[in-house]
PDB file of C-alpha atoms in Angstrom:
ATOM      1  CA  UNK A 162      56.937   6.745 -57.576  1.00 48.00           C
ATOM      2  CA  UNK A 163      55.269   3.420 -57.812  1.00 46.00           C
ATOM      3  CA  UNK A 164      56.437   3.033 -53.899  1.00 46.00           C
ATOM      4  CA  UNK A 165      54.554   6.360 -53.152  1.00 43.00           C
ATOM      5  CA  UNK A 166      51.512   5.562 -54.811  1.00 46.00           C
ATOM      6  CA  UNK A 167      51.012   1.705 -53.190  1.00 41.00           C
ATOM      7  CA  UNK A 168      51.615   3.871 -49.726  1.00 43.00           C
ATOM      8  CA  UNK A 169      48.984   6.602 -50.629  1.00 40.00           C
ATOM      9  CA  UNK A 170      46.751   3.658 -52.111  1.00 42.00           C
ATOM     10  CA  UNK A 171      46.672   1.745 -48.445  1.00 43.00           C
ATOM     11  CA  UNK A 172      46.083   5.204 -46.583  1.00 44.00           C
ATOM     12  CA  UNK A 173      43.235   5.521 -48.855  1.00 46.00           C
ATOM     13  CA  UNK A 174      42.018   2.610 -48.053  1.00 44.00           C
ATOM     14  CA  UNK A 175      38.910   1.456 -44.636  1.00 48.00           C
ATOM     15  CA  UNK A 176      40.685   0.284 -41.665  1.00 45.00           C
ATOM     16  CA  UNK A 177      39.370  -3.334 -40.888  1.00 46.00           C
ATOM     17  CA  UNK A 178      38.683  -3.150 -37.219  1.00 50.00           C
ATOM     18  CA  UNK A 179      36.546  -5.648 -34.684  1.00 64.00           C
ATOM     19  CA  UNK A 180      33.589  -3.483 -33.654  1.00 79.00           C
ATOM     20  CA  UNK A 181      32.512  -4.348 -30.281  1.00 86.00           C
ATOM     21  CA  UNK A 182      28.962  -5.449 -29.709  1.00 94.00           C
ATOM     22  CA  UNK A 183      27.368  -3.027 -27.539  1.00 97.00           C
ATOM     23  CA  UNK A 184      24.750  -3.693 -24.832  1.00 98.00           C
ATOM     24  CA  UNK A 185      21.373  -1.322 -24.158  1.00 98.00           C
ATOM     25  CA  UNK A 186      21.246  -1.249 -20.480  1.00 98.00           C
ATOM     26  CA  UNK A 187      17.448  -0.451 -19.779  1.00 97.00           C
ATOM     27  CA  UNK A 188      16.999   2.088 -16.670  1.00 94.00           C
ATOM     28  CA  UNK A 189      13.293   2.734 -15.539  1.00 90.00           C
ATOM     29  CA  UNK A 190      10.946   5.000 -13.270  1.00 85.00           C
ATOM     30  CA  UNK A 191      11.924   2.193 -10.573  1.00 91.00           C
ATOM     31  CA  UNK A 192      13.309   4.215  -7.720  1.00 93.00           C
ATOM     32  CA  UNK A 193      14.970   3.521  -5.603  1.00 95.00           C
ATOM     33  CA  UNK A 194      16.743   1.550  -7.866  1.00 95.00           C
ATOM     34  CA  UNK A 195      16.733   3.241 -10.683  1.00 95.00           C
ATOM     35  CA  UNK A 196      17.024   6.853  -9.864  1.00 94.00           C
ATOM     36  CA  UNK A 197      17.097   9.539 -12.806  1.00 91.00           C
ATOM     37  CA  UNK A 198      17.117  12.721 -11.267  1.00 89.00           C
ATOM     38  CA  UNK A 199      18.010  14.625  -8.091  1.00 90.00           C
ATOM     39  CA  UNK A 200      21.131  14.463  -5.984  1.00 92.00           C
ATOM     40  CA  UNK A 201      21.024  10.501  -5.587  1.00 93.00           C
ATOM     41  CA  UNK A 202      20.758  10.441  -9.381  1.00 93.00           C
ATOM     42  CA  UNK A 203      22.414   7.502 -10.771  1.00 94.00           C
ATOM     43  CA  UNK A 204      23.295   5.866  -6.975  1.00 95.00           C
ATOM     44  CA  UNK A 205      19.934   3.838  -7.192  1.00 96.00           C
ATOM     45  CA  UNK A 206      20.659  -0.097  -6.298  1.00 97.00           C
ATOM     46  CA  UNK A 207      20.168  -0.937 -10.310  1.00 97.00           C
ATOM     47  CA  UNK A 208      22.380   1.987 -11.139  1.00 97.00           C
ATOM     48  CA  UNK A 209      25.344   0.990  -9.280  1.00 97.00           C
ATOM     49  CA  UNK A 210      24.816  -2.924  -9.898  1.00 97.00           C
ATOM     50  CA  UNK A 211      24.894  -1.968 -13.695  1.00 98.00           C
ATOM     51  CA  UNK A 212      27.783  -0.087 -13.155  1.00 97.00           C
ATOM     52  CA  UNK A 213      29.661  -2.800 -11.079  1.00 97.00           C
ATOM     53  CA  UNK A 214      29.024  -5.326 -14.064  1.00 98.00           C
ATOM     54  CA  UNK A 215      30.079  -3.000 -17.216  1.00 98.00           C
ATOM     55  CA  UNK A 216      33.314  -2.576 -15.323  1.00 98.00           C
ATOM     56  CA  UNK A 217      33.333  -6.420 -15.614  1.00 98.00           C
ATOM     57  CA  UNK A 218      32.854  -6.730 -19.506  1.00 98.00           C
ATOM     58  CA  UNK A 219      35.047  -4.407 -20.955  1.00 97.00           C
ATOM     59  CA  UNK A 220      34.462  -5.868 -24.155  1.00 97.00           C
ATOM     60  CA  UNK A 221      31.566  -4.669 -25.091  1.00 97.00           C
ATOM     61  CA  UNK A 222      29.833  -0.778 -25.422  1.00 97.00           C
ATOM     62  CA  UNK A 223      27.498  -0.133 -23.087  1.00 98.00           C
ATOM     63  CA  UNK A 224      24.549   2.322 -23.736  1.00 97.00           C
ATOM     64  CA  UNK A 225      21.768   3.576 -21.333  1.00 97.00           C
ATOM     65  CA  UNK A 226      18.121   3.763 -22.494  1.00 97.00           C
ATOM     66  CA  UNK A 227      14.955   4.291 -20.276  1.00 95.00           C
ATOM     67  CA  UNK A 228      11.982   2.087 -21.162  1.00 93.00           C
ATOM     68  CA  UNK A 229       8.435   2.020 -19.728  1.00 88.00           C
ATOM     69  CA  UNK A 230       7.283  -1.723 -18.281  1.00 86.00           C
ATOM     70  CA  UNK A 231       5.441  -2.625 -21.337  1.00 85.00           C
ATOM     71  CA  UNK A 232       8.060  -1.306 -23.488  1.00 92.00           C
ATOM     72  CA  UNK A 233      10.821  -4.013 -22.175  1.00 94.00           C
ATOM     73  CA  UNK A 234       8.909  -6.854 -22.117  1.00 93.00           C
ATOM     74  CA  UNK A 235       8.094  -6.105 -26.356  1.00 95.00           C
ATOM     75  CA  UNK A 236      12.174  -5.200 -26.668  1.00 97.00           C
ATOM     76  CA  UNK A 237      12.879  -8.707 -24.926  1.00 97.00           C
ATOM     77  CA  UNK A 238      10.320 -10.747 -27.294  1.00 97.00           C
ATOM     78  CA  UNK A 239      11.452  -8.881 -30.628  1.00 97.00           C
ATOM     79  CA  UNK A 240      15.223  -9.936 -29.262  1.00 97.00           C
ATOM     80  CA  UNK A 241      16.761  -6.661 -29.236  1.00 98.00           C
ATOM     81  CA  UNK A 242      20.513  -6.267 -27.797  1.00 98.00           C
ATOM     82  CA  UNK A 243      19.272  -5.367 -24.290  1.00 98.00           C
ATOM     83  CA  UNK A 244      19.149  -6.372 -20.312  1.00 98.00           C
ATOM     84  CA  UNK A 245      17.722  -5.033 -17.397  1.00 98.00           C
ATOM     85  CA  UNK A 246      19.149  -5.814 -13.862  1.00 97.00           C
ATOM     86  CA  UNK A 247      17.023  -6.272 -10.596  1.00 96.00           C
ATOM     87  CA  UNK A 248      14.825  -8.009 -12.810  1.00 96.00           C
ATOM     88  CA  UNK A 249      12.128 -10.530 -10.668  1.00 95.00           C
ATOM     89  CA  UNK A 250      11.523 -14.118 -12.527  1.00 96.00           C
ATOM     90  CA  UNK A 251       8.403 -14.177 -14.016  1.00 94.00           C
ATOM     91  CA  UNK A 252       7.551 -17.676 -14.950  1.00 94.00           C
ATOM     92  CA  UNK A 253       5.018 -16.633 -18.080  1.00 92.00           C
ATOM     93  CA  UNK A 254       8.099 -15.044 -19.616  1.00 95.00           C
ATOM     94  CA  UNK A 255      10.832 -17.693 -19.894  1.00 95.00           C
ATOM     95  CA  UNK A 256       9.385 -18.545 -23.186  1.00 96.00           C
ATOM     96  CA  UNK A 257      11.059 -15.065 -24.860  1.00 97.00           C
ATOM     97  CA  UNK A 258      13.481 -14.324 -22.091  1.00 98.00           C
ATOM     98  CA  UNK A 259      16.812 -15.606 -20.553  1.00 98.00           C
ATOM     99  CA  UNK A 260      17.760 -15.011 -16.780  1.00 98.00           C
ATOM    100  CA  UNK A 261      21.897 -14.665 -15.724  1.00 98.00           C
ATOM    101  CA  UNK A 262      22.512 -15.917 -11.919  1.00 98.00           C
ATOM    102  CA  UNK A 263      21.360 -14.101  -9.166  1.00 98.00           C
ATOM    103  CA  UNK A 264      22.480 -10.550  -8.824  1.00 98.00           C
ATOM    104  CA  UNK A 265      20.207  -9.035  -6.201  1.00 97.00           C
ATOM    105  CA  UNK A 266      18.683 -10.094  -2.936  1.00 97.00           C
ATOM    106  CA  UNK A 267      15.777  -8.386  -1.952  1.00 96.00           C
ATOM    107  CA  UNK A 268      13.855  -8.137   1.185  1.00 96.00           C
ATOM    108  CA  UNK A 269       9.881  -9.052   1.227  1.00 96.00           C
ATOM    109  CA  UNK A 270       7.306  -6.918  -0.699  1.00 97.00           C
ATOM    110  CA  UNK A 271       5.467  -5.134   1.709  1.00 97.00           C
ATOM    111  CA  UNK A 272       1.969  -3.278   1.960  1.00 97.00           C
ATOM    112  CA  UNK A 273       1.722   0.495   1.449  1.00 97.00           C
ATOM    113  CA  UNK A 274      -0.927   1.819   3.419  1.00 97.00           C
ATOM    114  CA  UNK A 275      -2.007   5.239   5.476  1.00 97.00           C
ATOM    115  CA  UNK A 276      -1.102   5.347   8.838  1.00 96.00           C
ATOM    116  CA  UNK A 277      -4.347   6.191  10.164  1.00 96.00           C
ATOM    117  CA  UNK A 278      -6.143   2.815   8.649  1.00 96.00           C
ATOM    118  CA  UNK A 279      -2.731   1.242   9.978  1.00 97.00           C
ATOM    119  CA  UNK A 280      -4.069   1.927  13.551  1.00 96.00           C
ATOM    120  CA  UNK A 281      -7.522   2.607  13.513  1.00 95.00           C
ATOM    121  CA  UNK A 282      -8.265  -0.123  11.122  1.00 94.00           C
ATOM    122  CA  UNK A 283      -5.456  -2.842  11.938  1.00 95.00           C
ATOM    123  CA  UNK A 284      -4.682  -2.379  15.466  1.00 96.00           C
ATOM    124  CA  UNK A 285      -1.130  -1.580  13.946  1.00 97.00           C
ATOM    125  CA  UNK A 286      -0.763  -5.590  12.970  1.00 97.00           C
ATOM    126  CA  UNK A 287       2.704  -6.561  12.651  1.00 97.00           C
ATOM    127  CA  UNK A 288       1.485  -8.301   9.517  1.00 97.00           C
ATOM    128  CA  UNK A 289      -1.533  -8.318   7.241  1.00 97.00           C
ATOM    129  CA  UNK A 290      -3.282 -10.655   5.112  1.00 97.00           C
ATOM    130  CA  UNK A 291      -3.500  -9.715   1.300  1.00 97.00           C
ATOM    131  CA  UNK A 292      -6.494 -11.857   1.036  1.00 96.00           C
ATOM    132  CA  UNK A 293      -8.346 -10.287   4.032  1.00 94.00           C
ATOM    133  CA  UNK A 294      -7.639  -7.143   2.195  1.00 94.00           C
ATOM    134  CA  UNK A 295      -9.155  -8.031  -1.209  1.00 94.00           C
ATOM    135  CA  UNK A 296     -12.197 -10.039   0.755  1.00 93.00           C
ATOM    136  CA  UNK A 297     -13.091  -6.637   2.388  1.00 92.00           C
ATOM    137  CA  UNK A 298     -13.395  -5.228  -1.172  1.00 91.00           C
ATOM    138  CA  UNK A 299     -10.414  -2.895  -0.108  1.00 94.00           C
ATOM    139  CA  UNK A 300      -9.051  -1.532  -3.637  1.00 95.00           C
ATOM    140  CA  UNK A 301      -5.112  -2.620  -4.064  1.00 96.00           C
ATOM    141  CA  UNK A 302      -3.499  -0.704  -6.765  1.00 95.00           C
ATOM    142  CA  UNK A 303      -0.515  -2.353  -9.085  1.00 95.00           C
ATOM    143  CA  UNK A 304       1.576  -1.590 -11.558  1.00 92.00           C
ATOM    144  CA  UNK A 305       0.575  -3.192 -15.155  1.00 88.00           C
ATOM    145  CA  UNK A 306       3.217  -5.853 -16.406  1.00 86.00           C
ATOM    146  CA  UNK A 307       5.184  -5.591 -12.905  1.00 91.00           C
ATOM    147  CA  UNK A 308       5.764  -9.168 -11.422  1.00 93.00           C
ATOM    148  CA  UNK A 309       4.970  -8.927  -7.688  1.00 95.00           C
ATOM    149  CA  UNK A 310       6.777 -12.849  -7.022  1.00 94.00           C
ATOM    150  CA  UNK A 311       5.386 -16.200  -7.086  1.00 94.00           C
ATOM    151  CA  UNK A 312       3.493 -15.942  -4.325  1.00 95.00           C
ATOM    152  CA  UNK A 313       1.722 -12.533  -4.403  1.00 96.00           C
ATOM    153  CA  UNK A 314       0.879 -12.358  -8.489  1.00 94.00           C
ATOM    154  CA  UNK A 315      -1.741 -15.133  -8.306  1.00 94.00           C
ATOM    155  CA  UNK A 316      -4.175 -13.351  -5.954  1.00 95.00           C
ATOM    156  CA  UNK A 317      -3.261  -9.856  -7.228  1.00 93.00           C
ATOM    157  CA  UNK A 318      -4.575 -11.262 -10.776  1.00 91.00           C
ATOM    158  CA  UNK A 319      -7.097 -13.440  -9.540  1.00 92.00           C
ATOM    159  CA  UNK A 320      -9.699 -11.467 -11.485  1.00 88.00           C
ATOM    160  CA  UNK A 321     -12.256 -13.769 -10.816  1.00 91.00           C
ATOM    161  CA  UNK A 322     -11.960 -14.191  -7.135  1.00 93.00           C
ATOM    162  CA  UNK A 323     -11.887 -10.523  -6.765  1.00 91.00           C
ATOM    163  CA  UNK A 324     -13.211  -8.845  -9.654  1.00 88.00           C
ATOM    164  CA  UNK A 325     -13.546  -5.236  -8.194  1.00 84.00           C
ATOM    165  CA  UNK A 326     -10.085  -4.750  -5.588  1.00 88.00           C
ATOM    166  CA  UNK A 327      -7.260  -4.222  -8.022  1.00 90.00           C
ATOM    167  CA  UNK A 328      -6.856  -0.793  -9.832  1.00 89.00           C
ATOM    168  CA  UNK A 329      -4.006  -0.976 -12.025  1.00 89.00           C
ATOM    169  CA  UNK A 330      -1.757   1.857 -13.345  1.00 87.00           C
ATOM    170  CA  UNK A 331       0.086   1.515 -16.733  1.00 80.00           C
ATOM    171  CA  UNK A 332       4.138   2.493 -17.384  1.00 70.00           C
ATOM    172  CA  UNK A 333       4.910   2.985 -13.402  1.00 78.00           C
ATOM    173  CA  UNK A 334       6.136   0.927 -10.589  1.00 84.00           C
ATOM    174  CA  UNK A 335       5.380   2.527  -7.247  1.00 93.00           C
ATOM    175  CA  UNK A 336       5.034   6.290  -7.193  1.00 91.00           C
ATOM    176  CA  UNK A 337       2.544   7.167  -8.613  1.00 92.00           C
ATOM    177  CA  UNK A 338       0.165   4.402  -7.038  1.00 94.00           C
ATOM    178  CA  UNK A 339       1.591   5.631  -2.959  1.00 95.00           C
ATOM    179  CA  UNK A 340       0.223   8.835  -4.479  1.00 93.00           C
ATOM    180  CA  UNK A 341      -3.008   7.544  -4.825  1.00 94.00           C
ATOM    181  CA  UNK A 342      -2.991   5.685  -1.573  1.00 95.00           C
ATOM    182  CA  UNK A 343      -1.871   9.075   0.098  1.00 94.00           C
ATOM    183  CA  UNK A 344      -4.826  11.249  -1.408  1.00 92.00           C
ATOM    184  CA  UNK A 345      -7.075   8.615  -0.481  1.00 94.00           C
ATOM    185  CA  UNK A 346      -7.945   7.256  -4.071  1.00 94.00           C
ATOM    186  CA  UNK A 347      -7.002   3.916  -3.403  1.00 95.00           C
ATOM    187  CA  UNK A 348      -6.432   1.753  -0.077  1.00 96.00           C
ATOM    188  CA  UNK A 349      -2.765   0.342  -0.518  1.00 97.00           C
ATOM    189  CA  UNK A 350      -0.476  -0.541  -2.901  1.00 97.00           C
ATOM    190  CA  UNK A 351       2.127  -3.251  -2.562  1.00 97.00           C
ATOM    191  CA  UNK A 352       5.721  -2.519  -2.773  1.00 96.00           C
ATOM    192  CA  UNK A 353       9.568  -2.981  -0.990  1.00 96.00           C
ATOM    193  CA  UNK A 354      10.384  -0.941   1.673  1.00 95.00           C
ATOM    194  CA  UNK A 355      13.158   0.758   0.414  1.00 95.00           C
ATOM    195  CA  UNK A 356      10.658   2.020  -2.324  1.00 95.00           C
ATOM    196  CA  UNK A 357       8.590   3.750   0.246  1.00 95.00           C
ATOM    197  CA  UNK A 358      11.601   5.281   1.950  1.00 93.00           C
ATOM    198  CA  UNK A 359      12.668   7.148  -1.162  1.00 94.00           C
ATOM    199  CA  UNK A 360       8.983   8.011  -1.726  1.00 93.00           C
ATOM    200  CA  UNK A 361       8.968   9.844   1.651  1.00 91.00           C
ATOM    201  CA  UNK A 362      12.345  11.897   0.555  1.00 88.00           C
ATOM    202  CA  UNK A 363      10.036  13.580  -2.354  1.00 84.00           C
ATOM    203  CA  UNK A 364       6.079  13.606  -1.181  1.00 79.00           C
ATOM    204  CA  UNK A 365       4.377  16.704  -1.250  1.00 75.00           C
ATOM    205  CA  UNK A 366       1.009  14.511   0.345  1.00 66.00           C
ATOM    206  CA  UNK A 367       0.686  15.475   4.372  1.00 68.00           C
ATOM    207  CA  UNK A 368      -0.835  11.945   4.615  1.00 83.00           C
ATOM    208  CA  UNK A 369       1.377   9.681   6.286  1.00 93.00           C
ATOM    209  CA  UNK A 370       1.989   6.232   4.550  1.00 96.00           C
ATOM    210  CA  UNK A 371       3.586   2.894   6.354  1.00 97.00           C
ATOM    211  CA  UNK A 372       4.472  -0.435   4.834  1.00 97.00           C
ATOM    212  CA  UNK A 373       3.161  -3.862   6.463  1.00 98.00           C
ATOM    213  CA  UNK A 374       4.689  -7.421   6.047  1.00 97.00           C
ATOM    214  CA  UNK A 375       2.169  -9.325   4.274  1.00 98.00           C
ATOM    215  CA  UNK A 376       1.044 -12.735   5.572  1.00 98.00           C
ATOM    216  CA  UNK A 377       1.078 -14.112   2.328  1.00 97.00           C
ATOM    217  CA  UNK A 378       4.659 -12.984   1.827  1.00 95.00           C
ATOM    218  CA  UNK A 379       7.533 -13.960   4.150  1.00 94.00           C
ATOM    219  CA  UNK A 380      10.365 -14.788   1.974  1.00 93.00           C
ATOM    220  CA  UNK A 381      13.073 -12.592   0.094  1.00 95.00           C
ATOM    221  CA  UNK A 382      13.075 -12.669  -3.226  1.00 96.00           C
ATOM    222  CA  UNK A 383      15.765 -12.902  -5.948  1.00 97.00           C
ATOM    223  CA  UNK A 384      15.923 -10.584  -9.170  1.00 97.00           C
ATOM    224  CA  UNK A 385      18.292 -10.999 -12.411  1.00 98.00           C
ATOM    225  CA  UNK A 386      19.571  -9.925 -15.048  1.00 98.00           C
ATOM    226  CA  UNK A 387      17.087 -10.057 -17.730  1.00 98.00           C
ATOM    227  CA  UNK A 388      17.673 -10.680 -21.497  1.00 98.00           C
ATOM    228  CA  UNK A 389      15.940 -12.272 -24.741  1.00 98.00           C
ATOM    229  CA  UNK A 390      16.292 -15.794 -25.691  1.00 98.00           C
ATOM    230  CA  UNK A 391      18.355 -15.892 -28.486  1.00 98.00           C
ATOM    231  CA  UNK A 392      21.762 -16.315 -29.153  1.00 98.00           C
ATOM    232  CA  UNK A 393      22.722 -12.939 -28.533  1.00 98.00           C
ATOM    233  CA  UNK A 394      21.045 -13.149 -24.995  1.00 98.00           C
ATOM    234  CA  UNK A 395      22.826 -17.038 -24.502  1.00 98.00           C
ATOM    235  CA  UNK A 396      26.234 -15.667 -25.434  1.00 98.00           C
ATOM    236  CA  UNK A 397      25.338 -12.702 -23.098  1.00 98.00           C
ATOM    237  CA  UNK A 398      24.364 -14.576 -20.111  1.00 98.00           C
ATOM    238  CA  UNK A 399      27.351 -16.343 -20.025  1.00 98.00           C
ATOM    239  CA  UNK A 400      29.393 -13.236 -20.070  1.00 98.00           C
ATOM    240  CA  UNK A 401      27.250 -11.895 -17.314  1.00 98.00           C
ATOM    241  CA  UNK A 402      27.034 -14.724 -14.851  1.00 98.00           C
ATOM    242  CA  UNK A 403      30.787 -15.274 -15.235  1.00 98.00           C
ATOM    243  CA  UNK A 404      30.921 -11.394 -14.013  1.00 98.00           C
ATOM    244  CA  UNK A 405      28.182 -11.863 -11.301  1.00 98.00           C
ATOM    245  CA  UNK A 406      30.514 -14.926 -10.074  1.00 97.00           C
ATOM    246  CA  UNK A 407      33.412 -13.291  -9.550  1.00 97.00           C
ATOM    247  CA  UNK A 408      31.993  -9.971  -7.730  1.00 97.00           C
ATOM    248  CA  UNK A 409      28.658 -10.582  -5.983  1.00 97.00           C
ATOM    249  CA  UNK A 410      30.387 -11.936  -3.051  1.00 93.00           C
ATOM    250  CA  UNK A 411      31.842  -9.420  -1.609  1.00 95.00           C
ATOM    251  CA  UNK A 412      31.634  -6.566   0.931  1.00 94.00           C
ATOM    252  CA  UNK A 413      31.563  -4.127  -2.058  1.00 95.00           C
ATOM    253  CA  UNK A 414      29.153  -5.385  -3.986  1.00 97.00           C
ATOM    254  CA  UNK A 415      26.487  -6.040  -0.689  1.00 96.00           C
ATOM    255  CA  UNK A 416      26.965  -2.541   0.430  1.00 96.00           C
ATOM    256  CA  UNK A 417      24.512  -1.831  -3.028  1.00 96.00           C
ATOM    257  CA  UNK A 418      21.891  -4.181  -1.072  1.00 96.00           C
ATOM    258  CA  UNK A 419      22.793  -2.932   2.381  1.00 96.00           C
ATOM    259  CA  UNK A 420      22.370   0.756   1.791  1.00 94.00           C
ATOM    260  CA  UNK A 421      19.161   0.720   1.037  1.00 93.00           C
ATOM    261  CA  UNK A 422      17.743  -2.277   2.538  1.00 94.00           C
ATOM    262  CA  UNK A 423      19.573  -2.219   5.472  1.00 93.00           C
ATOM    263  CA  UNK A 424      20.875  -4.610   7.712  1.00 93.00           C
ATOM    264  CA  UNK A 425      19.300  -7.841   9.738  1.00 92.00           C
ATOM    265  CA  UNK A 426      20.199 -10.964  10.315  1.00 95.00           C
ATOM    266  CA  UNK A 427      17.831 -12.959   8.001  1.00 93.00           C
ATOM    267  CA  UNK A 428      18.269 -10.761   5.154  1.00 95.00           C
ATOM    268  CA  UNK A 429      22.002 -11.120   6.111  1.00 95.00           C
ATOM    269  CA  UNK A 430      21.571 -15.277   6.296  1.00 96.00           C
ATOM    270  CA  UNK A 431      19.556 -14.907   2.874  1.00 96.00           C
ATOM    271  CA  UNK A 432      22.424 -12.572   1.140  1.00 96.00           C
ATOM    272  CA  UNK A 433      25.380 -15.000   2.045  1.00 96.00           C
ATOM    273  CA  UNK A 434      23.326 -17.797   1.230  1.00 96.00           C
ATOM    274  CA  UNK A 435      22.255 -16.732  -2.409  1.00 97.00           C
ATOM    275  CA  UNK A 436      25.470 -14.937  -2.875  1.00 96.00           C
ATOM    276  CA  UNK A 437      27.743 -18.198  -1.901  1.00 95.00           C
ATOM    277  CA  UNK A 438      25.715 -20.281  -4.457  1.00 96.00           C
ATOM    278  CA  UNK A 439      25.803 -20.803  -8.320  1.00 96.00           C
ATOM    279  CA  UNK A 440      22.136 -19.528  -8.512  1.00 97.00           C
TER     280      UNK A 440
END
């Protein structure tokens, strides 16, 4: 009797167990890497590069949560348990935020513009100046809080240089600005090719868009994994760019960058380069 009741007594009682710590991977209105709908849902280049690193940390829970822009810087500076891939560096935010090792290589932001001011207005240029743009007063829209790299963000927010040519759109990245640019509300927006492809999949507009190299802008550029600076985020990051390390170079994992991007031989030089490195 006293046997049954010790067993019923350690049935009855919470089974001590390890919980995993689970990680919010943010998604956002970021085609194409992020894509949420339609019959490429989920196979945007952040989609399948978050799914190529939870396969790599099977310790944790992973969770998927969309956030606006604004939304994941505040989540990164109030330290909550999340990270957002394809991520650009933005210098003004290391103070709140950690970075893991490269895990994307991306190919030059480019100009969005119509066509028609494409050849009537720019002789179809190969490339175009940013700041002959903004000195001709022609109005450049951007996406609030989205980092356009080290060399472009300085003259897009250069206020006081050129008070009057940015127009700036809140909780987007691309869309709805090539929108704007195709019913003639704005002149161009800046973006990556690949962006603009997608866009062309979906537009209802009849006005033809292209994208332009940008003088200012010759060099790929590297996004992250982004997460906040605590120790949370410091015990992540090492978890993460242990992962990146040991799948990043390889044929699988550049087919993410190659599908969408394409392929050429600097962007090619720039992947195996990166890729090969411990950045």
């Amino acid at each position: 009797m006293k046997i049954l009741a010790f067993t019923l007594l350690c049935l009855s009682l919470p089974i001590q167990s390890q919980a995993k710590d689970t990680i919010i991977w943010v998604t956002e209105n970021f085609e194409p890497y992020y894509i949420p709908f339609g019959e490429l849902a989920n196979k945007g280049i952040g989609d399948r590069l978050n799914r190529a690193l939870i396969n790599e940390l099977p310790e944790f829970d992973h969770v998927f949560q969309y956030m606006p822009i604004l939304r994941i810087t505040s989540a990164i500076k109030n330290g909550e348990h999340i990270a957002v891939n394809a991520y650009l560096r933005n210098p003004k935010d290391t103070k709140f935020a950690l970075y893991s090792i490269t895990s994307l290589v991306v190919p030059p932001l480019e100009l969005t513009m119509r066509m028609s001011d494409w050849k009537n207005q720019w002789q179809q240029a190969e490339r175009i100046s940013l700041v002959a743009l903004l000195k001709k007063n022609y109005m450049i829209g951007i996406a609030g809080r989205r980092y356009y790299g080290d060399n472009l963000s300085p003259i897009l927010y250069d206020t006081k240089t050129y008070p009057n040519s940015t127009y700036v759109v809140q909780s987007t990245h691309y869309r709805s600005l090539a929108d704007l640019v195709a019913r003639r509300r704005i002149d161009a927006t800046i973006g990556y090719a690949a962006e603009l492809k997608y866009y062309q999949r979906y537009a209802a507009e009849p006005e033809k868009l292209v994208t332009v190299p940008i003088i200012e802008n010759p060099d790929v550029l590297y996004a992250y994994v982004v997460m906040p600076k605590n120790d949370w985020g410091s015990a992540l990051k090492i978890k993460i760019d242990a992962a990146l390390h040991r799948i990043r170079n390889t044929e699988k994992y550049r087919s993410i960058m190659y599908d969408w991007f394409g392929r050429n031989a600097s962007l090619e030089k720039a992947i195996d380069e990166r890729l090969s490195s411990n950045y």
